[in-house]
PDB file of C-alpha atoms in Angstrom:
ATOM      1  CA  MET A   1      24.163  16.057  52.728  1.00  0.00           C
ATOM      2  CA  ASN A   2      27.544  14.599  53.710  1.00  0.00           C
ATOM      3  CA  LYS A   3      30.616  14.731  51.465  1.00  0.00           C
ATOM      4  CA  ILE A   4      30.145  11.186  50.112  1.00  0.00           C
ATOM      5  CA  HIS A   5      26.535  11.828  49.122  1.00  0.00           C
ATOM      6  CA  ALA A   6      27.533  15.144  47.573  1.00  0.00           C
ATOM      7  CA  PHE A   7      30.292  13.451  45.582  1.00  0.00           C
ATOM      8  CA  PHE A   8      27.937  10.828  44.134  1.00  0.00           C
ATOM      9  CA  ALA A   9      25.332  13.493  43.395  1.00  0.00           C
ATOM     10  CA  VAL A  10      27.891  15.411  41.338  1.00  0.00           C
ATOM     11  CA  ILE A  11      28.903  12.230  39.454  1.00  0.00           C
ATOM     12  CA  THR A  12      25.250  11.403  38.719  1.00  0.00           C
ATOM     13  CA  LEU A  13      24.553  14.900  37.407  1.00  0.00           C
ATOM     14  CA  SER A  14      27.704  14.782  35.308  1.00  0.00           C
ATOM     15  CA  LEU A  15      26.735  11.456  33.706  1.00  0.00           C
ATOM     16  CA  ALA A  16      23.206  12.670  33.043  1.00  0.00           C
ATOM     17  CA  SER A  17      24.564  15.821  31.450  1.00  0.00           C
ATOM     18  CA  SER A  18      26.949  13.802  29.253  1.00  0.00           C
ATOM     19  CA  SER A  19      24.128  11.512  28.119  1.00  0.00           C
ATOM     20  CA  LEU A  20      21.942  14.485  27.250  1.00  0.00           C
ATOM     21  CA  THR A  21      24.774  16.100  25.292  1.00  0.00           C
ATOM     22  CA  LEU A  22      25.369  12.907  23.320  1.00  0.00           C
ATOM     23  CA  ALA A  23      21.661  12.600  22.541  1.00  0.00           C
ATOM     24  CA  GLN A  24      21.539  16.209  21.384  1.00  0.00           C
ATOM     25  CA  GLU A  25      24.631  15.785  19.195  1.00  0.00           C
ATOM     26  CA  GLN A  26      23.469  12.631  17.367  1.00  0.00           C
ATOM     27  CA  ALA A  27      23.303  13.336  13.670  1.00  0.00           C
ATOM     28  CA  PRO A  28      19.820  13.148  12.161  1.00  0.00           C
ATOM     29  CA  MET A  29      18.916  10.189   9.965  1.00  0.00           C
ATOM     30  CA  THR A  30      19.740  10.824   6.311  1.00  0.00           C
ATOM     31  CA  PHE A  31      19.977   7.209   5.081  1.00  0.00           C
ATOM     32  CA  PHE A  32      18.010   4.012   5.564  1.00  0.00           C
ATOM     33  CA  ILE A  33      16.887   0.795   3.913  1.00  0.00           C
ATOM     34  CA  SER A  34      13.141   0.693   3.389  1.00  0.00           C
ATOM     35  CA  SER A  35      11.473  -1.447   6.040  1.00  0.00           C
ATOM     36  CA  ALA A  36       8.811  -2.667   3.596  1.00  0.00           C
ATOM     37  CA  PRO A  37       8.356  -3.026  -0.164  1.00  0.00           C
ATOM     38  CA  ILE A  38       5.851  -1.054  -2.163  1.00  0.00           C
ATOM     39  CA  GLY A  39       4.005  -4.305  -2.802  1.00  0.00           C
ATOM     40  CA  ASP A  40       4.179  -4.991  -6.536  1.00  0.00           C
ATOM     41  CA  GLY A  41       7.675  -6.390  -6.969  1.00  0.00           C
ATOM     42  CA  ALA A  42       9.961  -4.023  -8.870  1.00  0.00           C
ATOM     43  CA  ASN A  43       7.022  -2.092 -10.299  1.00  0.00           C
ATOM     44  CA  LEU A  44       7.692   0.919  -8.113  1.00  0.00           C
ATOM     45  CA  GLY A  45       5.807   3.455 -10.177  1.00  0.00           C
ATOM     46  CA  GLY A  46       9.069   4.635 -11.713  1.00  0.00           C
ATOM     47  CA  LEU A  47      11.551   6.847  -9.896  1.00  0.00           C
ATOM     48  CA  ALA A  48       8.750   9.112  -8.701  1.00  0.00           C
ATOM     49  CA  GLY A  49       6.939   6.228  -7.039  1.00  0.00           C
ATOM     50  CA  ALA A  50      10.133   4.959  -5.420  1.00  0.00           C
ATOM     51  CA  ASP A  51      10.974   8.429  -4.109  1.00  0.00           C
ATOM     52  CA  ALA A  52       7.464   8.811  -2.712  1.00  0.00           C
ATOM     53  CA  HIS A  53       7.859   5.485  -0.898  1.00  0.00           C
ATOM     54  CA  CYS A  54      11.106   6.627   0.739  1.00  0.00           C
ATOM     55  CA  GLN A  55       9.497   9.940   1.652  1.00  0.00           C
ATOM     56  CA  SER A  56       6.468   8.229   3.189  1.00  0.00           C
ATOM     57  CA  LEU A  57       8.556   5.857   5.305  1.00  0.00           C
ATOM     58  CA  ALA A  58      10.760   8.721   6.453  1.00  0.00           C
ATOM     59  CA  GLN A  59       7.695  10.786   7.341  1.00  0.00           C
ATOM     60  CA  ALA A  60       6.302   7.956   9.465  1.00  0.00           C
ATOM     61  CA  ALA A  61       9.671   7.718  11.246  1.00  0.00           C
ATOM     62  CA  GLY A  62       9.722  11.442  12.030  1.00  0.00           C
ATOM     63  CA  ALA A  63      12.247  12.404   9.344  1.00  0.00           C
ATOM     64  CA  GLY A  64       9.933  13.728   6.664  1.00  0.00           C
ATOM     65  CA  SER A  65      11.230  17.308   6.710  1.00  0.00           C
ATOM     66  CA  HIS A  66      13.968  16.372   4.236  1.00  0.00           C
ATOM     67  CA  THR A  67      13.667  15.472   0.555  1.00  0.00           C
ATOM     68  CA  TRP A  68      14.266  11.731   0.244  1.00  0.00           C
ATOM     69  CA  ARG A  69      15.292   9.858  -2.898  1.00  0.00           C
ATOM     70  CA  ALA A  70      15.546   6.178  -3.755  1.00  0.00           C
ATOM     71  CA  TYR A  71      19.000   5.040  -4.817  1.00  0.00           C
ATOM     72  CA  LEU A  72      18.051   3.821  -8.302  1.00  0.00           C
ATOM     73  CA  SER A  73      19.381   4.210 -11.828  1.00  0.00           C
ATOM     74  CA  THR A  74      17.414   3.921 -15.057  1.00  0.00           C
ATOM     75  CA  GLN A  75      18.461   2.779 -18.530  1.00  0.00           C
ATOM     76  CA  GLY A  76      17.891   4.010 -22.070  1.00  0.00           C
ATOM     77  CA  ALA A  77      18.048   7.298 -23.932  1.00  0.00           C
ATOM     78  CA  ASN A  78      17.318   9.368 -20.831  1.00  0.00           C
ATOM     79  CA  ALA A  79      19.231   7.207 -18.365  1.00  0.00           C
ATOM     80  CA  VAL A  80      19.577   8.484 -14.803  1.00  0.00           C
ATOM     81  CA  ASN A  81      22.474   7.720 -12.466  1.00  0.00           C
ATOM     82  CA  ALA A  82      21.588   6.789  -8.889  1.00  0.00           C
ATOM     83  CA  ARG A  83      24.626   8.670  -7.580  1.00  0.00           C
ATOM     84  CA  ASP A  84      23.334  11.905  -9.116  1.00  0.00           C
ATOM     85  CA  ARG A  85      20.015  11.714  -7.272  1.00  0.00           C
ATOM     86  CA  ILE A  86      21.108  11.585  -3.647  1.00  0.00           C
ATOM     87  CA  GLY A  87      22.740  14.913  -2.860  1.00  0.00           C
ATOM     88  CA  THR A  88      26.269  15.366  -1.584  1.00  0.00           C
ATOM     89  CA  GLY A  89      26.266  13.802   1.898  1.00  0.00           C
ATOM     90  CA  PRO A  90      27.281  13.117   4.545  1.00  0.00           C
ATOM     91  CA  TRP A  91      24.718  10.412   5.338  1.00  0.00           C
ATOM     92  CA  HIS A  92      23.908   8.909   8.723  1.00  0.00           C
ATOM     93  CA  ASN A  93      21.700   5.986   9.673  1.00  0.00           C
ATOM     94  CA  ALA A  94      18.881   5.999  12.235  1.00  0.00           C
ATOM     95  CA  LYS A  95      21.387   5.571  15.075  1.00  0.00           C
ATOM     96  CA  GLY A  96      23.525   8.509  13.989  1.00  0.00           C
ATOM     97  CA  VAL A  97      26.333   6.416  12.496  1.00  0.00           C
ATOM     98  CA  GLN A  98      27.901   7.955   9.396  1.00  0.00           C
ATOM     99  CA  ILE A  99      27.826   5.546   6.458  1.00  0.00           C
ATOM    100  CA  ALA A 100      29.600   7.858   4.003  1.00  0.00           C
ATOM    101  CA  ALA A 101      30.948  11.399   3.995  1.00  0.00           C
ATOM    102  CA  ASN A 102      30.261  12.154   0.341  1.00  0.00           C
ATOM    103  CA  VAL A 103      29.403  10.637  -3.034  1.00  0.00           C
ATOM    104  CA  ALA A 104      33.011   9.738  -3.837  1.00  0.00           C
ATOM    105  CA  ASP A 105      33.498   7.872  -0.558  1.00  0.00           C
ATOM    106  CA  LEU A 106      30.156   6.123  -0.897  1.00  0.00           C
ATOM    107  CA  HIS A 107      31.226   4.681  -4.251  1.00  0.00           C
ATOM    108  CA  GLY A 108      34.953   4.282  -3.667  1.00  0.00           C
ATOM    109  CA  ASP A 109      35.849   6.644  -6.498  1.00  0.00           C
ATOM    110  CA  ASN A 110      39.241   7.446  -5.026  1.00  0.00           C
ATOM    111  CA  GLU A 111      39.682   4.499  -2.691  1.00  0.00           C
ATOM    112  CA  ARG A 112      37.557   1.366  -2.495  1.00  0.00           C
ATOM    113  CA  ASP A 113      35.589   0.608   0.660  1.00  0.00           C
ATOM    114  CA  ARG A 114      35.663   4.167   1.959  1.00  0.00           C
ATOM    115  CA  ASN A 115      32.042   3.813   3.039  1.00  0.00           C
ATOM    116  CA  TYR A 116      30.823   2.249   6.293  1.00  0.00           C
ATOM    117  CA  LEU A 117      27.941   0.315   4.815  1.00  0.00           C
ATOM    118  CA  HIS A 118      27.415  -3.245   6.035  1.00  0.00           C
ATOM    119  CA  LYS A 119      24.760  -5.282   7.845  1.00  0.00           C
ATOM    120  CA  GLU A 120      25.209  -3.563  11.218  1.00  0.00           C
ATOM    121  CA  THR A 121      24.939  -0.044   9.771  1.00  0.00           C
ATOM    122  CA  ALA A 122      22.640  -0.525   6.753  1.00  0.00           C
ATOM    123  CA  ILE A 123      19.497  -0.505   8.889  1.00  0.00           C
ATOM    124  CA  ASP A 124      15.909   0.544   8.274  1.00  0.00           C
ATOM    125  CA  GLU A 125      14.226   3.840   9.167  1.00  0.00           C
ATOM    126  CA  HIS A 126      13.319   2.539  12.626  1.00  0.00           C
ATOM    127  CA  GLY A 127      16.875   1.495  13.427  1.00  0.00           C
ATOM    128  CA  ASN A 128      16.145  -2.200  12.927  1.00  0.00           C
ATOM    129  CA  ALA A 129      18.516  -4.643  11.245  1.00  0.00           C
ATOM    130  CA  VAL A 130      17.577  -5.937   7.803  1.00  0.00           C
ATOM    131  CA  ASN A 131      17.875  -9.693   7.305  1.00  0.00           C
ATOM    132  CA  GLY A 132      21.015 -10.825   5.535  1.00  0.00           C
ATOM    133  CA  ARG A 133      22.672 -14.035   4.463  1.00  0.00           C
ATOM    134  CA  GLY A 134      22.139 -16.682   7.137  1.00  0.00           C
ATOM    135  CA  ASP A 135      18.895 -15.135   8.381  1.00  0.00           C
ATOM    136  CA  GLN A 136      15.471 -16.538   7.601  1.00  0.00           C
ATOM    137  CA  PRO A 137      14.308 -15.246   5.267  1.00  0.00           C
ATOM    138  CA  ASN A 138      17.346 -13.687   3.622  1.00  0.00           C
ATOM    139  CA  ARG A 139      16.510 -10.170   2.380  1.00  0.00           C
ATOM    140  CA  HIS A 140      19.937  -8.777   1.475  1.00  0.00           C
ATOM    141  CA  ASP A 141      19.190  -8.045  -2.210  1.00  0.00           C
ATOM    142  CA  ILE A 142      18.522  -4.296  -2.443  1.00  0.00           C
ATOM    143  CA  LEU A 143      17.262  -2.855  -5.750  1.00  0.00           C
ATOM    144  CA  THR A 144      19.688  -0.433  -7.449  1.00  0.00           C
ATOM    145  CA  GLY A 145      19.800  -0.944 -11.225  1.00  0.00           C
ATOM    146  CA  SER A 146      23.308   0.493 -11.046  1.00  0.00           C
ATOM    147  CA  ASP A 147      26.944  -0.322 -11.662  1.00  0.00           C
ATOM    148  CA  SER A 148      29.392  -0.270  -8.767  1.00  0.00           C
ATOM    149  CA  HIS A 149      29.939   3.472  -9.150  1.00  0.00           C
ATOM    150  CA  GLY A 150      26.232   4.230  -9.011  1.00  0.00           C
ATOM    151  CA  ARG A 151      25.832   4.865 -12.724  1.00  0.00           C
ATOM    152  CA  ALA A 152      23.282   3.596 -15.219  1.00  0.00           C
ATOM    153  CA  LEU A 153      23.967   0.260 -16.893  1.00  0.00           C
ATOM    154  CA  PRO A 154      24.193   0.136 -20.703  1.00  0.00           C
ATOM    155  CA  ALA A 155      20.980  -0.082 -22.678  1.00  0.00           C
ATOM    156  CA  GLY A 156      20.153  -3.574 -23.917  1.00  0.00           C
ATOM    157  CA  GLU A 157      19.659  -6.161 -21.194  1.00  0.00           C
ATOM    158  CA  ASP A 158      17.010  -4.833 -18.864  1.00  0.00           C
ATOM    159  CA  ARG A 159      18.432  -4.475 -15.364  1.00  0.00           C
ATOM    160  CA  THR A 160      15.822  -2.010 -14.075  1.00  0.00           C
ATOM    161  CA  CYS A 161      12.541  -3.884 -14.629  1.00  0.00           C
ATOM    162  CA  ASN A 162      11.563  -1.477 -17.403  1.00  0.00           C
ATOM    163  CA  ASN A 163      12.817   1.503 -15.423  1.00  0.00           C
ATOM    164  CA  TRP A 164      10.962   0.378 -12.301  1.00  0.00           C
ATOM    165  CA  THR A 165       7.555   0.123 -13.924  1.00  0.00           C
ATOM    166  CA  SER A 166       7.204  -3.645 -14.412  1.00  0.00           C
ATOM    167  CA  SER A 167       6.818  -6.702 -12.232  1.00  0.00           C
ATOM    168  CA  ASP A 168       6.789  -9.203 -15.095  1.00  0.00           C
ATOM    169  CA  THR A 169       9.529  -8.221 -17.595  1.00  0.00           C
ATOM    170  CA  GLY A 170      13.279  -7.892 -17.321  1.00  0.00           C
ATOM    171  CA  SER A 171      15.342  -8.149 -14.165  1.00  0.00           C
ATOM    172  CA  ALA A 172      16.857  -5.848 -11.562  1.00  0.00           C
ATOM    173  CA  MET A 173      20.488  -5.290 -10.640  1.00  0.00           C
ATOM    174  CA  VAL A 174      20.742  -5.618  -6.873  1.00  0.00           C
ATOM    175  CA  GLY A 175      23.352  -5.016  -4.203  1.00  0.00           C
ATOM    176  CA  HIS A 176      24.002  -6.874  -0.952  1.00  0.00           C
ATOM    177  CA  HIS A 177      23.571  -4.624   2.078  1.00  0.00           C
ATOM    178  CA  ASP A 178      25.364  -7.180   4.267  1.00  0.00           C
ATOM    179  CA  ARG A 179      28.321  -7.358   1.847  1.00  0.00           C
ATOM    180  CA  ASN A 180      28.007 -11.117   1.804  1.00  0.00           C
ATOM    181  CA  GLY A 181      27.153 -13.931  -0.573  1.00  0.00           C
ATOM    182  CA  GLY A 182      27.360 -14.991  -4.188  1.00  0.00           C
ATOM    183  CA  GLY A 183      31.057 -14.274  -4.663  1.00  0.00           C
ATOM    184  CA  ASN A 184      30.326 -10.546  -5.016  1.00  0.00           C
ATOM    185  CA  THR A 185      30.014  -8.449  -1.888  1.00  0.00           C
ATOM    186  CA  SER A 186      29.147  -5.159  -3.571  1.00  0.00           C
ATOM    187  CA  TRP A 187      26.512  -3.114  -1.762  1.00  0.00           C
ATOM    188  CA  ASN A 188      25.088  -1.813  -5.051  1.00  0.00           C
ATOM    189  CA  MET A 189      26.045  -4.267  -7.846  1.00  0.00           C
ATOM    190  CA  ALA A 190      26.053  -7.889  -6.707  1.00  0.00           C
ATOM    191  CA  HIS A 191      23.969  -9.652  -9.409  1.00  0.00           C
ATOM    192  CA  PRO A 192      20.806  -9.399 -11.522  1.00  0.00           C
ATOM    193  CA  SER A 193      17.596 -10.717 -10.001  1.00  0.00           C
ATOM    194  CA  ARG A 194      15.724 -13.735 -11.366  1.00  0.00           C
ATOM    195  CA  GLY A 195      12.881 -11.490 -12.434  1.00  0.00           C
ATOM    196  CA  CYS A 196      10.817  -8.535 -11.340  1.00  0.00           C
ATOM    197  CA  SER A 197       7.880 -10.041  -9.456  1.00  0.00           C
ATOM    198  CA  GLN A 198       7.825 -10.093  -5.663  1.00  0.00           C
ATOM    199  CA  GLU A 199       8.107 -13.888  -5.722  1.00  0.00           C
ATOM    200  CA  GLN A 200      11.111 -13.841  -8.063  1.00  0.00           C
ATOM    201  CA  LEU A 201      12.866 -11.179  -6.034  1.00  0.00           C
ATOM    202  CA  GLN A 202      12.270 -13.107  -2.821  1.00  0.00           C
ATOM    203  CA  SER A 203      13.493 -16.354  -4.376  1.00  0.00           C
ATOM    204  CA  SER A 204      17.046 -15.033  -4.692  1.00  0.00           C
ATOM    205  CA  GLY A 205      17.199 -13.295  -1.313  1.00  0.00           C
ATOM    206  CA  GLY A 206      15.368 -10.016  -1.750  1.00  0.00           C
ATOM    207  CA  ASN A 207      12.105  -8.276  -0.971  1.00  0.00           C
ATOM    208  CA  ALA A 208      12.067  -5.274  -3.348  1.00  0.00           C
ATOM    209  CA  LEU A 209      13.693  -3.106  -0.688  1.00  0.00           C
ATOM    210  CA  LEU A 210      15.386   0.229  -1.444  1.00  0.00           C
ATOM    211  CA  TYR A 211      18.271   2.335  -0.244  1.00  0.00           C
ATOM    212  CA  CYS A 212      16.831   5.756   0.683  1.00  0.00           C
ATOM    213  CA  PHE A 213      19.011   8.878   0.955  1.00  0.00           C
ATOM    214  CA  VAL A 214      18.343  12.501   1.839  1.00  0.00           C
ATOM    215  CA  ALA A 215      18.989  14.567  -1.266  1.00  0.00           C
ATOM    216  CA  GLN A 216      18.727  17.973   0.423  1.00  0.00           C
TER     217      GLN A 216
END
C-alpha cells in the first residue's frame, strides 16, 4: 500500500469510527406523538387506556423497556395534572433530539419557549413527521385536556371528554404540535375541540393523537 492509499484508508477508518460513536451516543427515545389513534375518538379508556396505547406503540418501536405515559390531564374532584405524570426529563425524540430538559423547561415555568417542541421535532415513534397546518389532512391537534402549564382545567366545562372515557359528550382541549394556526401556537393549550368523536376531532385538524413521554 502506497502512502496515498494509506492516507485515505486512515481517513475512511476515522470517519467510520466517528459515525459509530455518534450512533452509540444518540439518546434513546423518551418522547413521541402517537402514530395512530386508539380508534374511538377521545374515548381512550381513561388515563389507563391512554397510557397502555403509548406503551404499546413504544413496544412496537423497540422502546418498550420504559414506563410510558400519555400527556393528559383530567378534571373534577380527583383531577390529575399532565405535568405530574411524565417524570422529570430530559426527553428526546426518536432521532435523539432533546425536546426539553425538565418539566419546568417543557412548560416555560421560568422562561417561555424553553422547550424545543415544534413540527420538525414533535415526531412519532418511528421518527416520522406528523401532519401540521398546510398538510393534507391537517393533524396538528394533539389531545391534552390541560392548561398551558400542564395542569388540570377547572371543573365545569368539559375539556377532557368525560376524563377520556367518551366519544359523544364534552370536548377536548388540544395543543398544536406544529405551533401554528388559530391565533394560538401553544403546544398543549391551543383551543377546545368541536366534540369528542373521531369525526369531530378530525374536522378541526386532529386525529385523537397523544403526546407520549417516558415517566421512568
